[in-house]
Amino acid sequence: MPAAIDFYFDFASPYGYLASLEIDALAAAHGRSVNWRPILLGAVFAVTGSKPNMQLPLRGDYLKHDIHRIARRQGAPLVWPAVTPVNGLAAARSVWWLSEREPATARRLAAALFHSHWGEGRDIGPADVVATVASGIGVDGAALLAAIAEQRIKDRLRAETDGALARGVFGAPFFIVGGEPFWGWDRLPMLAEWLTRGGW
Amino acid sequence: MPAAIDFYFDFASPYGYLASLEIDALAAAHGRSVNWRPILLGAVFAVTGSKPNMQLPLRGDYLKHDIHRIARRQGAPLVWPAVTPVNGLAAARSVWWLSEREPATARRLAAALFHSHWGEGRDIGPADVVATVASGIGVDGAALLAAIAEQRIKDRLRAETDGALARGVFGAPFFIVGGEPFWGWDRLPMLAEWLTRGGW
């Protein structure tokens, strides 16, 4: 069984959203599976001393223009959220909680949360919004709200974020397959080529 | 005559070096010309509050790995310089000086300086090294050294860097064609597609 692709993302990243629409098909075309791994970029940036790109002068304007340009090209739904960067804490905890019991549903929840935030412009920061989105795909919203308040789930997200940092993840989306790192939506073609050629 | 591609770069950027090896052929394939425009990213970062990527924790390690990976793929000569980021002041001034009298030679000088720094690992910060590289392609080194000490040439580079900032350039390599901005070596395929399709 060839190595899976670890897909690190933060719901706050629009490039992560764009990547989330493509990564499963890319992986399947190369006989790979994908581990969807939400992390908190804020905790990563606290270590690396970075800031969200969309808050940087000039870069933030370019980013917005670029995201719209890519979304048009890919035919991806995009409504710029009123709240950016969104607080992805409740969303990320929910995905990790669900991944322990229903991995396939956890992946669907992540996709639904990405769509709600970037495809429809909703603020998915509040836990009750996350629960509503989860209910929409058949997940028990009350159970979700109880679970993400548990220390064990909080610790899980923290451990995953720390683990990402330990593997060199400094931004998102970030992909690691067979030890090879790829940063950014725009590296998906190179990731695909790497899998086709077996590296170079 | 379709709009030329403005190619903004700093000799300190390895992605700029990689782009410099491809941009002329890409432009020619679409019937475009290229304006090679060296700027000083340090002055840009002073305004935007950014730092050179290679100095950021984790990102710097990834960058080095990534540059080597791309260079292998492209067959681009690469010897990691002992001095990074290089001070591109004398090199950039030299290119602007030469561009006023011999634009084609100025472009050749820029390519030679990129090659010397990233292809051979030399420190092209010192003005006498720049003069030596220039002599190697038939440029009068003594005239170059005198010119880049002139206030007029210093002002030219400053004005070009300010002009880049005014157009939203926050990093390098950065390309603008017909008002459309593209940041980074990895956006060259999208730039090419944009020219082919006339935007989207």
mmCIF file of N, CA, C and O in Angstrom, chain B residues 21-87:
data_model
loop_
_atom_site.group_PDB
_atom_site.id
_atom_site.type_symbol
_atom_site.label_atom_id
_atom_site.label_comp_id
_atom_site.label_asym_id
_atom_site.label_seq_id
_atom_site.Cartn_x
_atom_site.Cartn_y
_atom_site.Cartn_z
ATOM 1 N N LEU B 21 15.360 32.053 -15.717
ATOM 2 C CA LEU B 21 15.772 31.068 -16.720
ATOM 3 C C LEU B 21 14.636 30.717 -17.679
ATOM 4 O O LEU B 21 14.868 30.083 -18.706
ATOM 5 N N GLU B 22 13.417 31.104 -17.313
ATOM 6 C CA GLU B 22 12.251 30.671 -18.088
ATOM 7 C C GLU B 22 11.451 31.802 -18.729
ATOM 8 O O GLU B 22 10.738 31.580 -19.709
ATOM 9 N N ILE B 23 11.538 33.007 -18.156
ATOM 10 C CA ILE B 23 10.566 34.039 -18.512
ATOM 11 C C ILE B 23 10.673 34.496 -19.969
ATOM 12 O O ILE B 23 9.640 34.739 -20.623
ATOM 13 N N ASP B 24 11.890 34.595 -20.498
ATOM 14 C CA ASP B 24 12.028 35.089 -21.877
ATOM 15 C C ASP B 24 11.396 34.118 -22.880
ATOM 16 O O ASP B 24 10.708 34.542 -23.818
ATOM 17 N N ALA B 25 11.615 32.815 -22.685
ATOM 18 C CA ALA B 25 11.042 31.824 -23.598
ATOM 19 C C ALA B 25 9.519 31.798 -23.476
ATOM 20 O O ALA B 25 8.806 31.705 -24.479
ATOM 21 N N LEU B 26 9.036 31.897 -22.252
ATOM 22 C CA LEU B 26 7.587 31.923 -22.037
ATOM 23 C C LEU B 26 6.976 33.122 -22.762
ATOM 24 O O LEU B 26 5.971 33.002 -23.470
ATOM 25 N N ALA B 27 7.609 34.291 -22.586
ATOM 26 C CA ALA B 27 7.090 35.511 -23.212
ATOM 27 C C ALA B 27 7.130 35.392 -24.739
ATOM 28 O O ALA B 27 6.146 35.713 -25.422
ATOM 29 N N ALA B 28 8.244 34.909 -25.260
ATOM 30 C CA ALA B 28 8.392 34.800 -26.713
ATOM 31 C C ALA B 28 7.331 33.881 -27.307
ATOM 32 O O ALA B 28 6.793 34.144 -28.389
ATOM 33 N N ALA B 29 6.996 32.811 -26.570
ATOM 34 C CA ALA B 29 5.991 31.868 -27.050
ATOM 35 C C ALA B 29 4.617 32.524 -27.159
ATOM 36 O O ALA B 29 3.730 32.004 -27.837
ATOM 37 N N HIS B 30 4.444 33.645 -26.485
ATOM 38 C CA HIS B 30 3.162 34.353 -26.545
ATOM 39 C C HIS B 30 3.293 35.717 -27.224
ATOM 40 O O HIS B 30 2.420 36.577 -27.072
ATOM 41 N N GLY B 31 4.410 35.907 -27.932
ATOM 42 C CA GLY B 31 4.592 37.158 -28.662
ATOM 43 C C GLY B 31 4.743 38.369 -27.770
ATOM 44 O O GLY B 31 4.359 39.484 -28.168
ATOM 45 N N ARG B 32 5.291 38.161 -26.582
ATOM 46 C CA ARG B 32 5.482 39.274 -25.641
ATOM 47 C C ARG B 32 6.959 39.535 -25.425
ATOM 48 O O ARG B 32 7.786 38.633 -25.544
ATOM 49 N N SER B 33 7.265 40.749 -25.020
ATOM 50 C CA SER B 33 8.623 41.059 -24.585
ATOM 51 C C SER B 33 8.630 41.138 -23.053
ATOM 52 O O SER B 33 7.581 41.144 -22.417
ATOM 53 N N VAL B 34 9.834 41.169 -22.499
ATOM 54 C CA VAL B 34 9.985 41.186 -21.043
ATOM 55 C C VAL B 34 10.816 42.386 -20.631
ATOM 56 O O VAL B 34 11.866 42.647 -21.203
ATOM 57 N N ASN B 35 10.330 43.136 -19.660
ATOM 58 C CA ASN B 35 11.132 44.182 -19.040
ATOM 59 C C ASN B 35 11.714 43.631 -17.736
ATOM 60 O O ASN B 35 10.976 43.385 -16.788
ATOM 61 N N TRP B 36 13.022 43.427 -17.729
ATOM 62 C CA TRP B 36 13.697 42.926 -16.526
ATOM 63 C C TRP B 36 13.895 44.096 -15.562
ATOM 64 O O TRP B 36 14.612 45.040 -15.886
ATOM 65 N N ARG B 37 13.290 44.044 -14.410
ATOM 66 C CA ARG B 37 13.302 45.168 -13.484
ATOM 67 C C ARG B 37 13.811 44.769 -12.104
ATOM 68 O O ARG B 37 13.027 44.390 -11.224
ATOM 69 N N PRO B 38 15.129 44.874 -11.886
ATOM 70 C CA PRO B 38 15.646 44.565 -10.547
ATOM 71 C C PRO B 38 15.187 45.601 -9.526
ATOM 72 O O PRO B 38 15.157 46.803 -9.821
ATOM 73 N N ILE B 39 14.801 45.117 -8.357
ATOM 74 C CA ILE B 39 14.429 46.001 -7.249
ATOM 75 C C ILE B 39 15.114 45.491 -5.979
ATOM 76 O O ILE B 39 15.770 44.446 -5.996
ATOM 77 N N LEU B 40 14.959 46.247 -4.909
ATOM 78 C CA LEU B 40 15.519 45.814 -3.631
ATOM 79 C C LEU B 40 14.385 45.372 -2.711
ATOM 80 O O LEU B 40 13.630 46.192 -2.198
ATOM 81 N N LEU B 41 14.310 44.062 -2.502
ATOM 82 C CA LEU B 41 13.238 43.543 -1.656
ATOM 83 C C LEU B 41 13.351 44.051 -0.225
ATOM 84 O O LEU B 41 12.345 44.190 0.468
ATOM 85 N N GLY B 42 14.580 44.331 0.213
ATOM 86 C CA GLY B 42 14.760 44.844 1.570
ATOM 87 C C GLY B 42 13.948 46.108 1.787
ATOM 88 O O GLY B 42 13.317 46.287 2.835
ATOM 89 N N ALA B 43 13.958 46.985 0.778
ATOM 90 C CA ALA B 43 13.192 48.235 0.885
ATOM 91 C C ALA B 43 11.696 47.953 0.858
ATOM 92 O O ALA B 43 10.907 48.628 1.520
ATOM 93 N N VAL B 44 11.303 46.933 0.097
ATOM 94 C CA VAL B 44 9.891 46.543 0.045
ATOM 95 C C VAL B 44 9.456 45.979 1.399
ATOM 96 O O VAL B 44 8.412 46.343 1.940
ATOM 97 N N PHE B 45 10.293 45.105 1.951
ATOM 98 C CA PHE B 45 9.950 44.468 3.223
ATOM 99 C C PHE B 45 9.892 45.488 4.358
ATOM 100 O O PHE B 45 9.137 45.315 5.327
ATOM 101 N N ALA B 46 10.704 46.552 4.239
ATOM 102 C CA ALA B 46 10.672 47.599 5.269
ATOM 103 C C ALA B 46 9.290 48.248 5.318
ATOM 104 O O ALA B 46 8.830 48.672 6.378
ATOM 105 N N VAL B 47 8.623 48.295 4.164
ATOM 106 C CA VAL B 47 7.286 48.887 4.106
ATOM 107 C C VAL B 47 6.218 47.875 4.525
ATOM 108 O O VAL B 47 5.271 48.197 5.242
ATOM 109 N N THR B 48 6.380 46.625 4.067
ATOM 110 C CA THR B 48 5.334 45.632 4.315
ATOM 111 C C THR B 48 5.512 44.884 5.632
ATOM 112 O O THR B 48 4.610 44.163 6.062
ATOM 113 N N GLY B 49 6.687 45.040 6.268
ATOM 114 C CA GLY B 49 6.906 44.341 7.534
ATOM 115 C C GLY B 49 7.221 42.865 7.364
ATOM 116 O O GLY B 49 7.056 42.082 8.296
ATOM 117 N N SER B 50 7.673 42.474 6.172
ATOM 118 C CA SER B 50 8.025 41.073 5.933
ATOM 119 C C SER B 50 9.510 40.839 6.156
ATOM 120 O O SER B 50 10.284 41.779 6.323
ATOM 121 N N LYS B 51 9.884 39.565 6.133
ATOM 122 C CA LYS B 51 11.285 39.179 6.229
ATOM 123 C C LYS B 51 11.605 38.233 5.085
ATOM 124 O O LYS B 51 10.695 37.599 4.539
ATOM 125 N N PRO B 52 12.898 38.104 4.733
ATOM 126 C CA PRO B 52 13.236 37.111 3.705
ATOM 127 C C PRO B 52 12.767 35.720 4.156
ATOM 128 O O PRO B 52 13.013 35.323 5.296
ATOM 129 N N ASN B 53 12.084 35.002 3.256
ATOM 130 C CA ASN B 53 11.565 33.675 3.600
ATOM 131 C C ASN B 53 12.654 32.754 4.133
ATOM 132 O O ASN B 53 12.403 31.935 5.000
ATOM 133 N N MET B 54 13.855 32.889 3.565
ATOM 134 C CA MET B 54 14.889 31.937 3.957
ATOM 135 C C MET B 54 15.369 32.155 5.389
ATOM 136 O O MET B 54 16.064 31.320 5.935
ATOM 137 N N GLN B 55 14.951 33.272 5.981
ATOM 138 C CA GLN B 55 15.340 33.515 7.371
ATOM 139 C C GLN B 55 14.243 33.095 8.350
ATOM 140 O O GLN B 55 14.433 33.168 9.557
ATOM 141 N N LEU B 56 13.092 32.657 7.848
ATOM 142 C CA LEU B 56 11.998 32.279 8.747
ATOM 143 C C LEU B 56 12.164 30.835 9.212
ATOM 144 O O LEU B 56 12.586 29.976 8.439
ATOM 145 N N PRO B 57 11.814 30.576 10.477
ATOM 146 C CA PRO B 57 11.913 29.205 10.996
ATOM 147 C C PRO B 57 11.073 28.244 10.160
ATOM 148 O O PRO B 57 9.973 28.602 9.726
ATOM 149 N N LEU B 58 11.567 27.055 9.949
ATOM 150 C CA LEU B 58 10.911 25.997 9.158
ATOM 151 C C LEU B 58 10.791 26.372 7.680
ATOM 152 O O LEU B 58 11.170 25.606 6.803
ATOM 153 N N ARG B 59 10.281 27.571 7.404
ATOM 154 C CA ARG B 59 10.099 27.974 6.016
ATOM 155 C C ARG B 59 11.438 28.039 5.287
ATOM 156 O O ARG B 59 11.533 27.672 4.119
ATOM 157 N N GLY B 60 12.454 28.490 5.996
ATOM 158 C CA GLY B 60 13.778 28.567 5.394
ATOM 159 C C GLY B 60 14.300 27.198 4.977
ATOM 160 O O GLY B 60 14.874 27.035 3.902
ATOM 161 N N ASP B 61 14.079 26.183 5.832
ATOM 162 C CA ASP B 61 14.521 24.829 5.503
ATOM 163 C C ASP B 61 13.755 24.283 4.301
ATOM 164 O O ASP B 61 14.329 23.644 3.416
ATOM 165 N N TYR B 62 12.454 24.530 4.312
ATOM 166 C CA TYR B 62 11.621 24.068 3.193
ATOM 167 C C TYR B 62 12.066 24.734 1.898
ATOM 168 O O TYR B 62 12.189 24.083 0.854
ATOM 169 N N LEU B 63 12.310 26.030 1.971
ATOM 170 C CA LEU B 63 12.705 26.785 0.781
ATOM 171 C C LEU B 63 13.954 26.179 0.139
ATOM 172 O O LEU B 63 14.006 25.964 -1.067
ATOM 173 N N LYS B 64 14.932 25.866 0.977
ATOM 174 C CA LYS B 64 16.180 25.326 0.441
ATOM 175 C C LYS B 64 15.927 23.962 -0.226
ATOM 176 O O LYS B 64 16.425 23.686 -1.320
ATOM 177 N N HIS B 65 15.153 23.137 0.453
ATOM 178 C CA HIS B 65 14.801 21.823 -0.110
ATOM 179 C C HIS B 65 14.055 21.990 -1.431
ATOM 180 O O HIS B 65 14.329 21.293 -2.417
ATOM 181 N N ASP B 66 13.136 22.932 -1.429
ATOM 182 C CA ASP B 66 12.284 23.165 -2.595
ATOM 183 C C ASP B 66 13.103 23.670 -3.786
ATOM 184 O O ASP B 66 12.908 23.228 -4.923
ATOM 185 N N ILE B 67 14.005 24.596 -3.526
ATOM 186 C CA ILE B 67 14.824 25.153 -4.603
ATOM 187 C C ILE B 67 15.686 24.056 -5.237
ATOM 188 O O ILE B 67 15.786 23.956 -6.468
ATOM 189 N N HIS B 68 16.287 23.215 -4.407
ATOM 190 C CA HIS B 68 17.086 22.122 -4.956
ATOM 191 C C HIS B 68 16.216 21.168 -5.782
ATOM 192 O O HIS B 68 16.625 20.685 -6.838
ATOM 193 N N ARG B 69 15.012 20.904 -5.292
ATOM 194 C CA ARG B 69 14.089 20.008 -5.996
ATOM 195 C C ARG B 69 13.708 20.573 -7.370
ATOM 196 O O ARG B 69 13.684 19.855 -8.372
ATOM 197 N N ILE B 70 13.424 21.874 -7.392
ATOM 198 C CA ILE B 70 13.046 22.499 -8.670
ATOM 199 C C ILE B 70 14.240 22.538 -9.618
ATOM 200 O O ILE B 70 14.116 22.270 -10.813
ATOM 201 N N ALA B 71 15.419 22.876 -9.074
ATOM 202 C CA ALA B 71 16.615 22.968 -9.917
ATOM 203 C C ALA B 71 16.908 21.607 -10.572
ATOM 204 O O ALA B 71 17.241 21.540 -11.761
ATOM 205 N N ARG B 72 16.753 20.519 -9.812
ATOM 206 C CA ARG B 72 16.959 19.178 -10.385
ATOM 207 C C ARG B 72 15.957 18.943 -11.510
ATOM 208 O O ARG B 72 16.302 18.437 -12.580
ATOM 209 N N ARG B 73 14.714 19.336 -11.261
ATOM 210 C CA ARG B 73 13.658 19.107 -12.255
ATOM 211 C C ARG B 73 13.915 19.893 -13.538
ATOM 212 O O ARG B 73 13.694 19.405 -14.651
ATOM 213 N N GLN B 74 14.389 21.133 -13.387
ATOM 214 C CA GLN B 74 14.576 22.010 -14.539
ATOM 215 C C GLN B 74 15.952 21.860 -15.176
ATOM 216 O O GLN B 74 16.208 22.474 -16.204
ATOM 217 N N GLY B 75 16.824 21.101 -14.505
ATOM 218 C CA GLY B 75 18.194 21.035 -14.993
ATOM 219 C C GLY B 75 18.912 22.363 -14.854
ATOM 220 O O GLY B 75 19.785 22.702 -15.649
ATOM 221 N N ALA B 76 18.565 23.120 -13.833
ATOM 222 C CA ALA B 76 19.174 24.437 -13.617
ATOM 223 C C ALA B 76 20.422 24.299 -12.735
ATOM 224 O O ALA B 76 20.374 23.624 -11.711
ATOM 225 N N PRO B 77 21.529 24.934 -13.137
ATOM 226 C CA PRO B 77 22.729 24.897 -12.285
ATOM 227 C C PRO B 77 22.407 25.522 -10.936
ATOM 228 O O PRO B 77 21.729 26.563 -10.885
ATOM 229 N N LEU B 78 22.882 24.924 -9.853
ATOM 230 C CA LEU B 78 22.615 25.483 -8.527
ATOM 231 C C LEU B 78 23.745 25.133 -7.566
ATOM 232 O O LEU B 78 24.037 23.962 -7.345
ATOM 233 N N VAL B 79 24.382 26.162 -7.044
ATOM 234 C CA VAL B 79 25.347 25.998 -5.956
ATOM 235 C C VAL B 79 24.905 26.959 -4.864
ATOM 236 O O VAL B 79 24.900 28.179 -5.079
ATOM 237 N N TRP B 80 24.487 26.427 -3.712
ATOM 238 C CA TRP B 80 23.943 27.309 -2.682
ATOM 239 C C TRP B 80 25.013 28.284 -2.211
ATOM 240 O O TRP B 80 26.085 27.873 -1.786
ATOM 241 N N PRO B 81 24.742 29.596 -2.308
ATOM 242 C CA PRO B 81 25.762 30.592 -1.943
ATOM 243 C C PRO B 81 26.064 30.571 -0.444
ATOM 244 O O PRO B 81 25.170 30.306 0.373
ATOM 245 N N ALA B 82 27.298 30.859 -0.102
ATOM 246 C CA ALA B 82 27.667 30.938 1.312
ATOM 247 C C ALA B 82 26.999 32.158 1.939
ATOM 248 O O ALA B 82 26.640 32.138 3.120
ATOM 249 N N VAL B 83 26.832 33.209 1.161
ATOM 250 C CA VAL B 83 26.212 34.434 1.669
ATOM 251 C C VAL B 83 24.780 34.560 1.160
ATOM 252 O O VAL B 83 24.547 34.743 -0.031
ATOM 253 N N THR B 84 23.803 34.408 2.073
ATOM 254 C CA THR B 84 22.394 34.645 1.739
ATOM 255 C C THR B 84 21.730 35.343 2.910
ATOM 256 O O THR B 84 22.059 35.020 4.053
ATOM 257 N N PRO B 85 20.789 36.280 2.682
ATOM 258 C CA PRO B 85 20.516 36.833 1.361
ATOM 259 C C PRO B 85 21.618 37.795 0.939
ATOM 260 O O PRO B 85 22.127 38.580 1.737
ATOM 261 N N VAL B 86 21.961 37.725 -0.328
ATOM 262 C CA VAL B 86 23.021 38.581 -0.862
ATOM 263 C C VAL B 86 22.520 40.031 -0.912
ATOM 264 O O VAL B 86 21.319 40.279 -1.028
ATOM 265 N N ASN B 87 23.441 40.954 -0.814
ATOM 266 C CA ASN B 87 23.104 42.371 -0.987
ATOM 267 C C ASN B 87 23.109 42.682 -2.487
ATOM 268 O O ASN B 87 24.162 42.745 -3.112
#
